N, CA and C of each residue as an Amber inpcrd file, in Angstrom:
protein
   699
   0.1670000   0.2420000 -29.8280000  -0.2450000   0.3640000 -28.3140000
  -0.1160000  -0.7380000 -27.4860000   0.7240000  -0.6590000 -26.4440000
   1.0610000  -1.8120000 -25.5940000   0.4730000  -1.5830000 -24.1830000
  -0.5830000  -2.1320000 -24.0730000  -1.2230000  -1.7320000 -22.6230000
  -0.7890000  -2.6400000 -21.4680000  -0.4110000  -3.8970000 -21.8070000
  -0.3880000  -4.8520000 -20.7510000   1.2520000  -5.4490000 -20.6900000
   1.7090000  -5.3040000 -19.5570000   3.0850000  -5.8200000 -19.2520000
   2.9350000  -6.7730000 -18.2090000   3.6650000  -7.8750000 -18.2770000
   3.7660000  -8.9490000 -17.2180000   4.6400000  -8.4180000 -16.0210000
   4.0150000  -8.6450000 -14.8610000   4.8160000  -8.2880000 -13.8320000
   6.1280000  -9.1640000 -13.5810000   7.1820000  -8.6100000 -12.9340000
   8.3080000  -9.3930000 -12.6620000   8.2640000  -9.7360000 -11.1860000
   9.4000000 -10.2010000 -10.7540000   9.4740000 -10.8420000  -9.3810000
   9.5610000  -9.5380000  -8.4880000   8.4720000  -9.0870000  -7.8150000
   8.6530000  -7.9430000  -6.9420000   8.0230000  -8.5150000  -5.5810000
   8.9510000  -8.1690000  -4.4840000   8.4290000  -8.6000000  -3.2840000
   7.1680000  -7.7810000  -2.7680000   6.3780000  -8.2960000  -2.0600000
   5.2810000  -7.4930000  -1.3500000   5.5910000  -6.2480000  -0.7080000
   6.8670000  -6.2680000   0.0180000   7.1730000  -5.0540000   0.7080000
   7.4170000  -3.9470000  -0.4420000   8.0380000  -4.3510000  -1.4630000
   8.3050000  -3.4320000  -2.6820000   7.0020000  -2.8880000  -3.1990000
   5.9910000  -3.8320000  -3.2290000   4.7700000  -3.3590000  -3.7160000
   4.0270000  -2.2220000  -2.8730000   4.0140000  -2.5090000  -1.5820000
   3.4760000  -1.5320000  -0.7350000   4.4100000  -0.1960000  -0.5120000
   5.7000000  -0.3760000  -0.8790000   6.4610000   0.9030000  -0.9350000
   5.9840000   1.6400000  -2.1240000   5.9020000   0.9230000  -3.2540000
   5.3940000   1.6510000  -4.4350000   4.0330000   2.3590000  -4.4150000
   3.2150000   1.5940000  -3.8060000   1.8300000   2.0540000  -3.5320000
   1.7500000   3.3350000  -2.7100000   2.5630000   3.2050000  -1.6690000
   2.4420000   4.5480000  -0.6670000   3.2830000   5.6700000  -1.5470000
   4.2830000   5.2850000  -2.1590000   4.8390000   6.4250000  -2.9620000
   4.0080000   6.9920000  -4.0380000   3.1680000   6.1880000  -4.7910000
   2.3530000   6.6810000  -5.7480000   1.1410000   7.4560000  -5.1410000
   0.6570000   7.0210000  -4.0980000  -0.3490000   7.6550000  -3.5140000
   0.0050000   9.2540000  -3.0750000   1.2350000   9.3990000  -2.6970000
   1.6300000  10.7650000  -2.5910000   1.7660000  11.6450000  -3.8580000
   2.3570000  10.8570000  -4.8870000   2.3780000  11.4940000  -6.1700000
   1.1260000  11.8640000  -6.8260000  -0.0710000  11.1410000  -6.6230000
  -1.2340000  11.3150000  -7.2530000  -2.1070000  12.2110000  -6.3740000
  -1.5970000  12.7020000  -5.2890000  -2.4510000  13.7140000  -4.5300000
  -2.5510000  15.0150000  -5.2270000  -3.3220000  15.9580000  -4.9810000
  -3.2960000  17.2970000  -5.5100000  -2.4000000  18.1220000  -4.9880000
  -1.6020000  18.7770000  -5.8780000  -0.4720000  19.5940000  -5.5280000
  -1.0250000  20.7680000  -4.6390000  -0.3840000  20.9100000  -3.4090000
  -0.7720000  22.1390000  -2.4840000   0.5230000  22.3720000  -1.7110000
   0.4920000  23.4850000  -0.9740000   1.3470000  23.8800000  -0.0340000
   1.0280000  23.2600000   1.1540000   2.1840000  23.2330000   2.2670000
   2.0660000  22.8500000   3.4560000   0.7630000  23.6310000   4.2120000
   0.0740000  22.9110000   5.1150000  -0.8930000  23.3120000   5.7900000
  -0.9950000  22.6320000   7.0880000  -0.9840000  23.2500000   8.1570000
  -1.1920000  22.6720000   9.4720000  -0.4290000  21.3610000   9.6030000
   0.9130000  21.4330000   9.2650000   1.6620000  20.0870000   9.3900000
   1.3600000  19.1060000   8.3600000   0.5540000  19.4120000   7.4310000
   0.4570000  18.4860000   6.3840000   1.5750000  18.4470000   5.3580000
   1.8590000  17.5170000   4.7170000   2.9360000  17.6480000   3.5960000
   2.5930000  18.4730000   2.2750000   3.4270000  19.4170000   1.9840000
   3.2450000  20.0240000   0.7900000   3.8360000  19.2970000  -0.3300000
   3.5640000  19.8800000  -1.6040000   3.9800000  19.2920000  -2.8140000
   5.4100000  18.9300000  -2.8240000   6.4380000  19.7680000  -2.4810000
   7.8050000  19.6550000  -2.5440000   8.1350000  18.4620000  -1.3060000
   7.4900000  18.3090000  -0.2740000   7.8870000  17.3660000   0.7380000
   7.4740000  16.0220000   0.0730000   6.3760000  15.9420000  -0.5620000
   6.0290000  14.5900000  -1.0660000   6.9940000  14.0930000  -2.2140000
   7.4200000  15.0560000  -2.9780000   8.4530000  14.6070000  -3.9920000
   9.6550000  14.1800000  -3.4610000  10.1270000  14.9010000  -2.2920000
  11.2680000  14.5070000  -1.6210000  11.2850000  13.2320000  -0.7430000
  10.0130000  12.8490000  -0.2920000   9.7230000  11.6550000   0.3670000
   9.9230000  10.4600000  -0.7250000   9.0980000  10.5120000  -1.8100000
   9.3330000   9.3460000  -2.7830000  10.8370000   9.3880000  -3.2770000
  11.4340000  10.4530000  -3.5790000  12.6160000  10.4060000  -4.1590000
  13.8050000   9.6480000  -2.9690000  13.4000000   9.7860000  -1.7820000
  14.3500000   9.2050000  -0.7280000  14.1270000   7.6720000  -0.7750000
  13.0950000   7.1590000  -1.2940000  12.8960000   5.6450000  -1.0900000
  13.1350000   4.9670000  -2.5860000  13.3230000   5.7430000  -3.6360000
  13.3640000   4.9450000  -4.9900000  14.5520000   4.0100000  -5.0300000
  15.8360000   4.3970000  -4.4640000  16.9810000   3.4730000  -4.6370000
  16.7050000   2.2980000  -3.7640000  15.4820000   2.1210000  -2.9940000
  15.3680000   0.9640000  -2.2780000  14.5460000  -0.1160000  -3.0610000
  14.1270000   0.4250000  -4.2790000  13.1870000  -0.4380000  -5.0810000
  13.9350000  -1.0270000  -6.2750000  13.3580000  -2.2790000  -6.7240000
  14.0410000  -3.0080000  -8.0150000  13.7980000  -1.8890000  -9.1050000
  14.6510000  -2.0600000 -10.2300000  14.4860000  -1.3820000 -11.4640000
  13.1980000  -1.2040000 -12.1290000  12.5600000  -2.2540000 -12.1510000
  11.3070000  -2.3980000 -12.8840000  10.3470000  -1.2830000 -12.5630000
  10.3840000  -0.7960000 -11.0840000   9.4960000   0.1210000 -10.5970000
  10.2740000   1.3730000 -10.3750000  11.5060000   1.3170000  -9.9330000
  12.3340000   2.4580000  -9.5270000  12.4700000   3.4090000 -10.8760000
  12.6000000   2.9870000 -11.9380000  12.7970000   3.6780000 -13.3150000
  11.5620000   4.5830000 -13.4690000  10.4120000   3.9340000 -13.6360000
   9.0810000   4.6080000 -13.7480000   8.8870000   5.6880000 -12.7270000
   9.1250000   5.2890000 -11.6020000   8.9070000   6.3610000 -10.3670000
   9.8010000   7.4620000 -10.3810000  11.0900000   7.3180000 -10.7730000
  12.0030000   8.4580000 -10.8650000  11.7170000   9.2310000 -11.9850000
  11.1070000   8.6700000 -13.3370000  10.6100000   9.4760000 -14.3310000
   9.5590000  10.5600000 -13.8620000   8.5050000   9.8410000 -13.1170000
   7.5700000  10.7950000 -12.5770000   8.0940000  11.8560000 -11.6470000
   8.9380000  11.4620000 -10.7280000   9.6040000  12.4960000  -9.7700000
  10.3180000  13.5970000 -10.5910000  11.1280000  13.0360000 -11.4350000
  11.9040000  14.0320000 -12.2130000  11.0040000  15.1080000 -12.9500000
   9.9930000  14.4900000 -13.5960000   9.0980000  15.1440000 -14.4640000
   8.3140000  16.1990000 -13.6630000   8.0890000  15.8770000 -12.4240000
   7.2410000  16.9810000 -11.6040000   8.0480000  17.8200000 -10.7680000
   9.2020000  17.6470000 -10.6170000  10.1720000  18.5080000  -9.7330000
  10.4870000  19.7530000 -10.6650000  10.5390000  20.8910000  -9.6770000
  10.8350000  22.1870000 -10.4720000   9.6110000  23.0100000 -10.7120000
   8.3990000  22.4860000 -10.6220000   7.3220000  23.3460000 -10.8470000
   6.8010000  24.0510000  -9.5810000   6.2740000  25.1410000  -9.9420000
   5.7350000  26.0250000  -8.7500000   4.4470000  25.2350000  -8.2920000
   4.0130000  25.3690000  -7.1340000   2.7100000  24.7540000  -6.6020000
   1.6250000  25.0780000  -7.5870000   1.3580000  26.2160000  -7.9770000
   0.1740000  26.7770000  -8.7180000   0.2440000  26.2410000 -10.1190000
   1.5650000  26.0380000 -10.6470000   1.5320000  25.4180000 -12.0560000
   1.5080000  23.9210000 -12.0060000   1.8790000  23.2700000 -10.7450000
   1.5330000  21.8970000 -10.7900000   0.0640000  21.6470000 -10.3640000
  -0.5360000  22.3660000  -9.6980000  -1.9660000  22.1520000  -9.6410000
  -2.6820000  22.4300000 -10.8620000  -2.4130000  23.4650000 -11.6900000
  -3.1330000  23.5700000 -12.9290000  -2.8840000  22.3190000 -13.9190000
  -1.6040000  21.9560000 -13.8220000  -1.5020000  20.7380000 -14.7160000
  -2.0150000  19.3930000 -14.1360000  -2.2740000  19.3690000 -12.8240000
  -2.9240000  18.0250000 -12.3760000  -4.3220000  18.1870000 -12.7170000
  -5.1010000  19.2800000 -12.6990000  -6.4630000  19.3920000 -13.0550000
  -6.5600000  19.0470000 -14.5770000  -5.5720000  19.8790000 -15.4450000
  -5.7680000  19.4690000 -16.7700000  -5.4570000  18.1450000 -17.2420000
  -4.4840000  17.3430000 -16.3530000  -4.2070000  15.9080000 -16.8080000
  -5.2430000  14.9320000 -16.5050000  -5.8900000  15.0160000 -15.2680000
  -6.8520000  14.0820000 -14.8840000  -8.2610000  14.6330000 -15.1020000
  -8.3910000  14.7240000 -16.4070000  -9.5900000  15.0130000 -17.0160000
 -10.5990000  14.1630000 -17.3300000 -11.8100000  13.9950000 -16.8900000
 -12.6300000  12.8740000 -16.9190000 -13.1500000  12.9110000 -18.5040000
 -13.3640000  14.0560000 -19.0060000 -13.8350000  14.0210000 -20.4930000
 -12.7120000  13.3430000 -21.4440000 -11.5370000  13.3750000 -21.2400000
 -10.3180000  12.8640000 -22.0870000 -10.0320000  11.4860000 -21.3460000
 -10.8270000  10.7470000 -20.4090000 -10.4710000   9.4780000 -20.0800000
  -9.2310000   9.3110000 -19.4620000  -8.9200000  10.2870000 -18.5120000
  -7.8460000  10.3490000 -17.5790000  -8.1500000  10.4340000 -16.2430000
  -9.1160000   9.6200000 -15.7400000  -9.7100000   9.7830000 -14.4350000
  -8.8990000   8.8710000 -13.3210000  -8.8110000   9.5170000 -12.2440000
  -8.0990000   8.7160000 -11.0470000  -9.2480000   8.0090000 -10.3710000
 -10.3960000   8.2230000 -10.5800000 -11.5710000   7.5000000  -9.9610000
 -11.7470000   6.0690000 -10.6700000 -11.5640000   5.1160000 -10.0070000
 -11.6510000   3.7240000 -10.7240000 -12.9070000   3.4280000 -11.3500000
 -13.8790000   3.8080000 -10.5050000 -15.2030000   3.0660000 -10.8940000
 -15.8810000   3.9960000 -12.1120000 -15.0360000   5.3000000 -12.2420000
 -15.5350000   6.0630000 -13.3460000 -15.4860000   5.4090000 -14.8380000
 -14.3750000   4.4020000 -14.7340000 -13.9430000   3.8150000 -15.9570000
 -15.0500000   2.8920000 -16.3990000 -15.5670000   2.0540000 -15.4000000
 -16.6690000   0.9150000 -15.7170000 -18.0350000   1.5400000 -15.4560000
 -18.3860000   2.5590000 -14.6610000 -19.7630000   3.0100000 -14.4430000
 -20.0170000   4.3760000 -14.7630000 -18.8060000   5.1490000 -15.1360000
 -18.9560000   6.4960000 -15.6720000 -19.4040000   7.4310000 -14.4420000
 -19.4310000   8.8110000 -14.7260000 -19.7720000   9.6660000 -13.7720000
 -21.1470000   9.8280000 -13.6250000 -21.9610000   8.5870000 -13.0620000
 -23.2770000   8.4410000 -12.9730000 -23.6490000   8.0610000 -11.6320000
 -24.8080000   8.1330000 -11.3200000 -25.2310000   7.7630000  -9.8000000
 -25.3250000   6.2670000  -9.6590000 -25.1380000   5.4770000 -10.8120000
 -25.0440000   3.9860000 -10.7460000 -23.7030000   3.6670000 -10.0750000
 -22.7060000   4.6110000  -9.9810000 -21.4930000   4.2500000  -9.4740000
 -21.7610000   3.8580000  -7.7070000 -22.7880000   4.2620000  -7.2150000
 -22.8770000   4.0890000  -5.8830000 -22.5600000   2.5550000  -5.4630000
 -23.1280000   1.6910000  -6.0810000 -22.7370000   0.3380000  -5.6120000
 -21.5500000  -0.1140000  -5.9650000 -20.8520000   0.2850000  -6.7810000
 -19.4850000   0.0300000  -7.0540000 -18.7300000   0.7120000  -6.0790000
 -18.7460000   1.8590000  -5.7620000 -18.0150000   2.5400000  -4.7760000
 -18.2600000   1.9200000  -3.3840000 -19.3750000   1.3170000  -3.0930000
 -19.6770000   0.7230000  -1.8920000 -18.7460000  -0.4420000  -1.7640000
 -18.3430000  -1.1680000  -2.6240000 -17.3150000  -2.1260000  -2.5780000
 -16.0100000  -1.7750000  -1.9330000 -15.7670000  -0.6020000  -2.4070000
 -14.3980000  -0.0810000  -1.9430000 -14.6160000   0.1770000  -0.3050000
 -15.6130000   0.9880000   0.1380000 -16.1350000   1.3200000   1.3510000
 -16.0590000   0.2350000   2.3650000 -16.7470000  -0.8390000   1.7460000
 -16.9000000  -2.1260000   2.6360000 -15.5880000  -2.7700000   2.7940000
 -14.5950000  -2.6550000   1.9200000 -13.4850000  -3.2720000   1.9410000
 -12.6960000  -2.5810000   3.0700000 -12.7870000  -1.3600000   3.0450000
 -12.1550000  -0.4550000   4.1490000 -12.6720000  -0.9840000   5.3690000
 -13.9320000  -1.0480000   5.5350000 -14.4130000  -1.2270000   6.9140000
 -14.2110000  -2.6580000   7.3310000 -14.1680000  -3.5080000   6.3890000
 -13.7680000  -4.9370000   6.9500000 -12.4830000  -4.9840000   7.3530000
 -11.6170000  -3.9980000   6.9250000 -10.2170000  -4.1120000   7.5360000
 -10.0690000  -3.1590000   8.8180000 -11.1820000  -2.8170000   9.3290000
 -11.2760000  -1.9200000  10.5020000 -10.8750000  -0.5720000  10.4110000
 -11.0310000   0.0560000   9.2550000 -10.9650000   1.5420000   9.0380000
 -12.1800000   2.0260000   8.4000000 -12.3110000   3.2360000   8.6520000
 -13.3900000   4.0900000   7.9160000 -12.9620000   4.7470000   6.6160000
 -13.7640000   4.7400000   5.5560000 -13.4140000   5.4970000   4.4490000
 -12.9300000   6.9470000   4.7010000 -12.0310000   7.5270000   4.1910000
 -11.5830000   8.9160000   4.3880000 -12.7570000  10.0140000   4.3120000
 -12.8530000  10.7710000   5.2060000 -13.8070000  11.9850000   5.0050000
 -13.6290000  12.8780000   3.9990000 -14.5130000  13.2120000   3.1990000
 -14.3740000  14.1840000   2.0440000 -13.8090000  13.6880000   0.8820000
 -13.3370000  12.3590000   0.8110000 -12.7510000  11.8030000  -0.2080000
 -13.6340000  10.5090000  -0.7810000 -13.6970000  10.4030000  -2.0470000
 -14.3830000   9.3410000  -2.6130000 -13.4860000   7.8890000  -2.5050000
 -14.0450000   6.8620000  -2.1540000 -13.2850000   5.6890000  -1.7180000
 -12.5270000   4.9740000  -2.9330000 -13.0410000   5.2970000  -4.1370000
 -12.4070000   4.6570000  -5.3810000 -11.2890000   5.4990000  -6.0250000
 -10.8500000   6.6230000  -5.4930000  -9.5960000   7.3580000  -6.0740000
  -8.5840000   6.6310000  -5.9070000  -7.8040000   6.5330000  -6.7990000
  -6.6540000   5.6260000  -6.9070000  -5.5840000   5.8080000  -5.6530000
  -5.4990000   7.0890000  -5.3680000  -4.4670000   7.6500000  -4.4020000
  -4.8730000   6.8590000  -3.0060000  -6.2410000   6.8670000  -2.7970000
  -6.9120000   6.3200000  -1.5990000  -6.6970000   4.8450000  -1.4480000
  -6.8450000   4.2150000  -2.5610000  -6.7220000   2.6770000  -2.7270000
  -5.5570000   2.2850000  -2.3170000  -4.4740000   3.0160000  -3.0350000
  -3.0220000   2.7720000  -2.8790000  -2.6330000   2.9120000  -1.5830000
  -3.0340000   3.9940000  -0.6500000  -2.5910000   4.1430000   0.5460000
  -3.2220000   3.0080000   1.4570000  -4.4920000   2.8180000   1.2650000
  -5.0680000   1.6470000   2.0710000  -4.1760000   0.3350000   1.9060000
  -3.8960000  -0.1550000   0.5430000  -3.3100000  -1.3380000   0.4380000
  -1.8420000  -1.2910000   0.9580000  -1.3560000  -0.0790000   0.9230000
   0.2290000   0.1950000   1.5500000   0.1750000  -0.0690000   2.9150000
  -0.7840000   0.7370000   3.6110000  -0.5790000   0.8740000   5.0800000
  -1.5510000   0.2660000   6.0020000  -2.6740000  -0.2530000   5.3120000
  -3.8560000  -0.9180000   6.1780000  -4.0210000  -2.5030000   5.9010000
  -4.3910000  -2.8070000   4.7630000  -4.8030000  -4.0880000   4.2880000
  -4.1300000  -4.5340000   2.9140000  -3.0140000  -5.0270000   2.8670000
  -2.3010000  -5.4170000   1.6090000  -3.2470000  -6.2000000   0.7650000
  -3.7280000  -7.3520000   1.1310000  -4.4610000  -8.3000000   0.3060000
  -5.6890000  -7.7440000  -0.3220000  -6.4640000  -6.7670000   0.7610000
  -7.7130000  -6.1880000   0.1870000  -7.3670000  -5.1380000  -0.9350000
  -6.1790000  -4.4700000  -0.5630000  -5.9840000  -3.5010000  -1.6140000
  -5.4260000  -3.9610000  -2.9400000  -4.7910000  -5.1180000  -2.9550000
  -4.2770000  -5.8890000  -4.2120000  -5.6840000  -6.3390000  -4.8310000
  -6.6100000  -6.9380000  -4.0060000  -7.7560000  -7.3340000  -4.6600000
  -8.5010000  -6.2000000  -5.5350000  -8.6610000  -4.9500000  -4.9770000
  -9.2150000  -3.9380000  -5.6060000  -8.4640000  -3.4830000  -6.8130000
  -7.1860000  -3.4490000  -6.8510000  -6.2520000  -3.1740000  -7.8650000
  -6.4860000  -3.9220000  -9.0250000  -6.4070000  -5.3250000  -8.7850000
  -6.4780000  -6.4750000  -9.7120000  -7.8190000  -6.3020000 -10.3260000
  -8.8230000  -6.0080000  -9.5910000 -10.2410000  -5.8870000 -10.3100000
 -10.3830000  -4.7800000 -11.3040000  -9.6300000  -3.8200000 -11.0520000
  -9.5710000  -2.6390000 -11.9820000  -8.2580000  -2.5380000 -12.7170000
  -7.6410000  -3.4450000 -13.0540000  -6.4170000  -3.3890000 -13.7780000
  -6.5400000  -2.7900000 -15.0550000  -7.5550000  -3.3380000 -15.8010000
  -7.7280000  -2.7060000 -17.1640000  -8.0140000  -1.2900000 -17.2750000
  -8.7630000  -0.5180000 -16.2540000  -8.6990000   0.8920000 -16.2880000
  -7.2590000   1.4620000 -15.9520000  -6.6700000   0.7000000 -15.0440000
  -5.2970000   1.2210000 -14.9140000  -4.4260000   1.2810000 -16.0070000
  -4.4340000   0.2070000 -16.8320000  -3.7400000   0.0600000 -18.0380000
  -4.1820000   1.1490000 -19.0340000  -5.4310000   1.4700000 -19.2620000
  -5.8880000   2.6170000 -20.0690000  -5.4060000   3.7640000 -19.6230000
  -5.4710000   4.0310000 -18.2380000  -4.9940000   5.3740000 -17.7090000
  -3.5990000   5.4890000 -18.0720000  -2.7590000   4.5220000 -17.8590000
  -1.2210000   4.6330000 -17.9500000  -1.1280000   5.0490000 -19.5750000
  -1.7430000   4.3620000 -20.3770000  -1.6090000   4.4510000 -21.8510000
  -2.1610000   6.1340000 -22.3200000  -3.0130000   6.4870000 -21.6630000
  -3.6750000   7.7240000 -21.9630000  -2.7280000   8.8680000 -21.6420000
  -2.0070000   8.6350000 -20.3740000  -1.0130000   9.6880000 -19.7420000
   0.1350000   9.5630000 -20.5750000   0.8200000   8.3510000 -21.0550000
   1.6790000   8.3060000 -21.9090000   1.7430000   8.9520000 -23.2330000
   0.5240000   8.7090000 -23.6730000   0.2150000   9.5360000 -25.1110000
   0.3960000  10.9830000 -24.8650000   0.0080000  11.5430000 -23.8110000
   0.1660000  12.9830000 -23.5940000   1.3440000  13.3330000 -23.2730000
   2.2710000  12.5500000 -23.0090000   3.5850000  12.9460000 -22.4030000
   3.6720000  13.2780000 -21.0020000   2.7420000  12.7850000 -20.0560000
   2.6980000  13.3260000 -18.7090000   3.5370000  12.3400000 -17.9200000
   4.1190000  13.2620000 -16.9250000   5.0920000  12.5920000 -16.0050000
   4.2850000  11.5740000 -15.1800000   2.9270000  11.7680000 -14.9050000
   2.1570000  10.7890000 -14.2240000   2.1090000   9.3730000 -14.8490000
   2.3830000   9.2930000 -16.0200000   2.4100000   8.0000000 -16.5380000
   3.4830000   6.9710000 -15.8740000   4.5710000   7.5600000 -15.3770000
   5.4650000   6.8170000 -14.9380000   5.0460000   6.1880000 -13.5180000
   4.2400000   7.0210000 -12.7860000   3.6660000   6.5130000 -11.3980000
   2.6510000   5.4130000 -11.7240000   1.7540000   5.5370000 -12.7630000
   0.7890000   4.4490000 -12.9930000   1.4270000   3.1490000 -13.5540000
   2.5330000   3.4390000 -14.3170000   3.3400000   2.3740000 -14.8740000
   3.7610000   1.3690000 -13.7560000   4.5640000   2.3540000 -12.6600000
   5.0420000   1.5420000 -11.4820000   3.8910000   0.6100000 -10.8550000
   2.7010000   1.2120000 -10.5770000   1.6850000   0.5190000 -10.0510000
   1.2530000  -0.8020000 -10.8600000   1.1490000  -0.5700000 -12.0730000
   0.8040000  -1.7150000 -12.9060000   1.9300000  -2.7960000 -12.9480000
   3.2010000  -2.3900000 -12.5800000   4.1550000  -3.4840000 -12.6180000
   4.0730000  -4.1020000 -11.0940000   3.1270000  -3.8290000 -10.2630000
   3.1020000  -4.4930000  -9.0830000   1.6990000  -5.4030000  -8.8790000
   0.9520000  -5.2410000  -9.9550000  -0.3590000  -5.7590000  -9.8800000
  -0.5320000  -6.7540000 -11.0570000  -0.4900000  -8.1640000 -10.5830000
  -0.5470000  -9.2700000 -11.5250000  -1.9950000  -9.1680000 -12.3640000
  -2.0750000  -9.7220000 -13.4840000  -3.4070000  -9.8420000 -14.2790000
  -4.0350000 -11.0950000 -13.8030000  -5.3380000 -10.8900000 -13.4400000
  -6.0490000 -12.2620000 -12.8380000  -6.3790000 -13.0430000 -13.9770000
  -6.6870000 -12.5090000 -15.0830000  -6.8990000 -13.1920000 -16.3910000
  -6.4560000 -12.3120000 -17.6560000  -5.3690000 -12.4020000 -18.1780000
  -4.7950000 -11.5760000 -19.0990000  -5.9860000 -11.3720000 -20.3730000
  -6.5240000 -12.3870000 -20.7110000  -7.3600000 -12.3640000 -21.9830000
  -8.6150000 -11.4400000 -21.6420000  -9.2330000 -11.8940000 -20.4080000
 -10.4470000 -11.1170000 -20.0910000 -10.0670000  -9.7650000 -19.6160000
  -8.8380000  -9.2520000 -19.2840000  -8.6620000  -7.8720000 -18.9570000
  -8.3880000  -7.3870000 -20.2220000  -7.7550000  -7.9100000 -21.3140000
  -7.6660000  -7.3160000 -22.5440000  -8.9410000  -7.0830000 -23.0890000
  -9.8820000  -7.8930000 -23.0260000 -11.2900000  -7.6470000 -23.7670000
 -11.8970000  -6.4050000 -23.0470000 -11.7830000  -6.4540000 -21.6850000
 -12.3480000  -5.3510000 -20.9510000 -11.8340000  -4.0350000 -21.2840000
 -10.5140000  -4.0290000 -21.4140000  -9.9460000  -2.7930000 -21.7550000
 -10.3790000  -2.2870000 -23.1290000 -10.5210000  -3.1830000 -23.9810000
 -10.9710000  -2.8930000 -25.5110000 -12.2500000  -2.2700000 -25.5660000
 -13.1230000  -2.9790000 -24.6420000 -14.4120000  -2.5780000 -24.4800000
 -14.6610000  -1.0250000 -23.9460000 -13.8420000  -0.8950000 -22.7750000
 -13.9750000   0.3990000 -22.3160000 -13.4290000   1.4110000 -23.2580000
 -12.3520000   1.1140000 -24.0500000 -11.6950000   2.1000000 -24.8390000
 -12.6140000   2.3990000 -26.0610000 -13.4020000   1.5270000 -26.6340000
 -14.1640000   1.5720000 -27.4380000 -15.6380000   2.4790000 -27.3100000
 -16.0880000   1.9530000 -26.1480000 -17.3580000   2.4950000 -25.7040000
 -17.2720000   3.7500000 -24.7320000 -16.3090000   3.7510000 -24.0160000
 -16.2360000   4.9600000 -23.0550000 -17.3290000   4.7740000 -21.9190000
 -16.8800000   5.4290000 -20.8270000 -17.7710000   5.3990000 -19.6210000
 -19.0390000   6.0790000 -19.7330000 -20.2270000   5.7630000 -19.1320000
 -21.4600000   6.2040000 -19.3130000 -21.1790000   7.7460000 -18.7910000
 -22.1130000   8.6900000 -19.2700000 -21.9900000  10.0450000 -18.8620000
 -23.2730000  10.5180000 -18.0980000 -22.9170000  11.1430000 -17.0490000
 -24.0090000  11.8660000 -16.2060000 -23.1700000  12.6380000 -15.1970000
 -22.8640000  13.8220000 -15.3820000 -21.8550000  14.6850000 -14.5010000
 -22.7030000  14.7240000 -13.1190000 -21.9530000  14.4220000 -12.2630000
 -22.2350000  14.7010000 -10.7270000 -21.2520000  15.4200000  -9.9280000
 -20.0740000  15.5200000 -10.4490000 -19.0100000  16.4260000  -9.8340000
 -18.0260000  15.5580000  -9.0370000 -16.5320000  15.7160000  -9.1390000
 -15.5830000  14.9210000  -8.5480000 -14.6240000  15.8400000  -8.0690000
 -13.9710000  15.7550000  -6.9010000 -13.1270000  16.6150000  -6.3360000
 -11.6720000  15.6970000  -6.3940000 -10.7430000  16.3510000  -6.3380000
  -9.3270000  15.8120000  -6.2660000  -9.1020000  15.4150000  -4.9860000
  -8.1020000  14.3910000  -4.8380000  -7.7680000  13.8110000  -3.7060000
  -6.5850000  14.7510000  -3.0540000  -6.7200000  14.8890000  -1.7420000
  -5.6510000  15.6930000  -1.0150000  -5.2400000  14.7900000   0.0380000
  -3.8400000  15.0400000   0.2820000  -3.0270000  14.4000000   1.4020000
  -3.5780000  14.9080000   2.8390000  -3.7380000  14.0760000   3.6500000
  -4.5060000  14.6480000   4.9840000  -3.6920000  13.8690000   6.1030000
  -2.4800000  13.3030000   5.7270000  -1.5220000  12.7120000   6.7530000
  -0.3280000  13.6380000   7.0350000   0.0310000  14.1090000   8.2270000
   1.2540000  14.9260000   8.5370000   2.3510000  14.4600000   7.8720000
   3.3920000  15.2500000   7.3730000   4.5640000  14.8050000   6.7330000
   5.5230000  13.7430000   7.6890000   5.5200000  14.1580000   8.8740000
   6.3390000  13.1750000   9.6450000   5.7390000  11.8580000   9.7760000
   4.3650000  11.8580000   9.8160000   3.7340000  10.3230000   9.8030000
   4.0240000   9.6810000   8.4820000   3.9000000  10.4420000   7.5360000
   4.0420000   9.8330000   6.1800000   5.4750000   9.2800000   5.9940000
   6.6190000  10.1790000   6.4890000   7.8090000   9.7860000   6.4180000
   8.2430000   8.5130000   7.1740000   7.4310000   8.3450000   8.4830000
   7.5780000   7.1950000   9.1530000   6.8450000   6.0020000   8.4870000
   5.7440000   6.2460000   7.7960000   5.0310000   5.2260000   7.2420000
   5.8500000   4.5110000   6.0300000   6.6060000   5.4640000   5.2880000
   7.4290000   4.8970000   4.2420000   8.6300000   4.1750000   4.8340000
   9.1340000   4.6550000   5.8300000  10.3950000   3.8690000   6.5440000
   9.8460000   2.4590000   6.8160000   8.6220000   2.4180000   7.5620000
   8.0630000   1.2540000   7.9100000   7.8190000   0.2380000   6.7930000
   7.1210000   0.7650000   5.7240000   6.8770000  -0.1160000   4.7010000
   8.2930000  -0.5900000   3.9120000   9.0450000   0.4070000   3.9010000
  10.3740000  -0.1260000   3.0110000  11.2810000  -0.9330000   4.0120000
  11.0590000  -0.8430000   5.3930000  11.9250000  -1.5960000   6.2520000
  11.3170000  -2.9960000   6.6010000  10.2310000  -3.3620000   5.9800000
   9.4580000  -4.6450000   6.3590000  10.0710000  -5.7110000   5.3280000
  11.0040000  -5.3630000   4.3700000  11.4750000  -6.5610000   3.6820000
  12.1700000  -7.6230000   4.4030000
């Protein structure tokens, strides 16, 4: 099991483009509603920017898009729910890995909300602030350095998530692999020990219920955001 890969030379503009793309891929699959981007629209948006990225991240992203393309929305939604199963340690909620599905997660999630507010934005309504798709969109479009700090802090859970997705053969493994390629390890040995501890012990358990992340930005705005992110190189 190879959890940790060293990042290669990736420009910050490429990192932001990867983060915005993966935030779309990790949103709950659903049809268009009131101008919001549907499942097929999101895949097309990401497909349209892959060629602008270096191979180290373009390959995993393409693998994810190819693996997700062709499914009906209801099939994709069922696969999404089955894939990101808390009981099987495939959670997209970053603090779940360290604090479990418990009420003790409040302080950990508050750090995410505080980071958003310090950057001048409010946490999204109806979404938990530690959802990976939310963090990625924040880092890509609002405050890159703050987003990177959050991702680096939770790099061990990201590595475990990617490994779990890879073991089940999920296309989503490519999306998380692309994110990992953009996030340097602050302390490789410490990260390794943390990942081993989480893998052995597992998160604390106390179910309080978690909902999937949904895209709330109109498709035209998302397309413009991706063009802006990609054009800032």
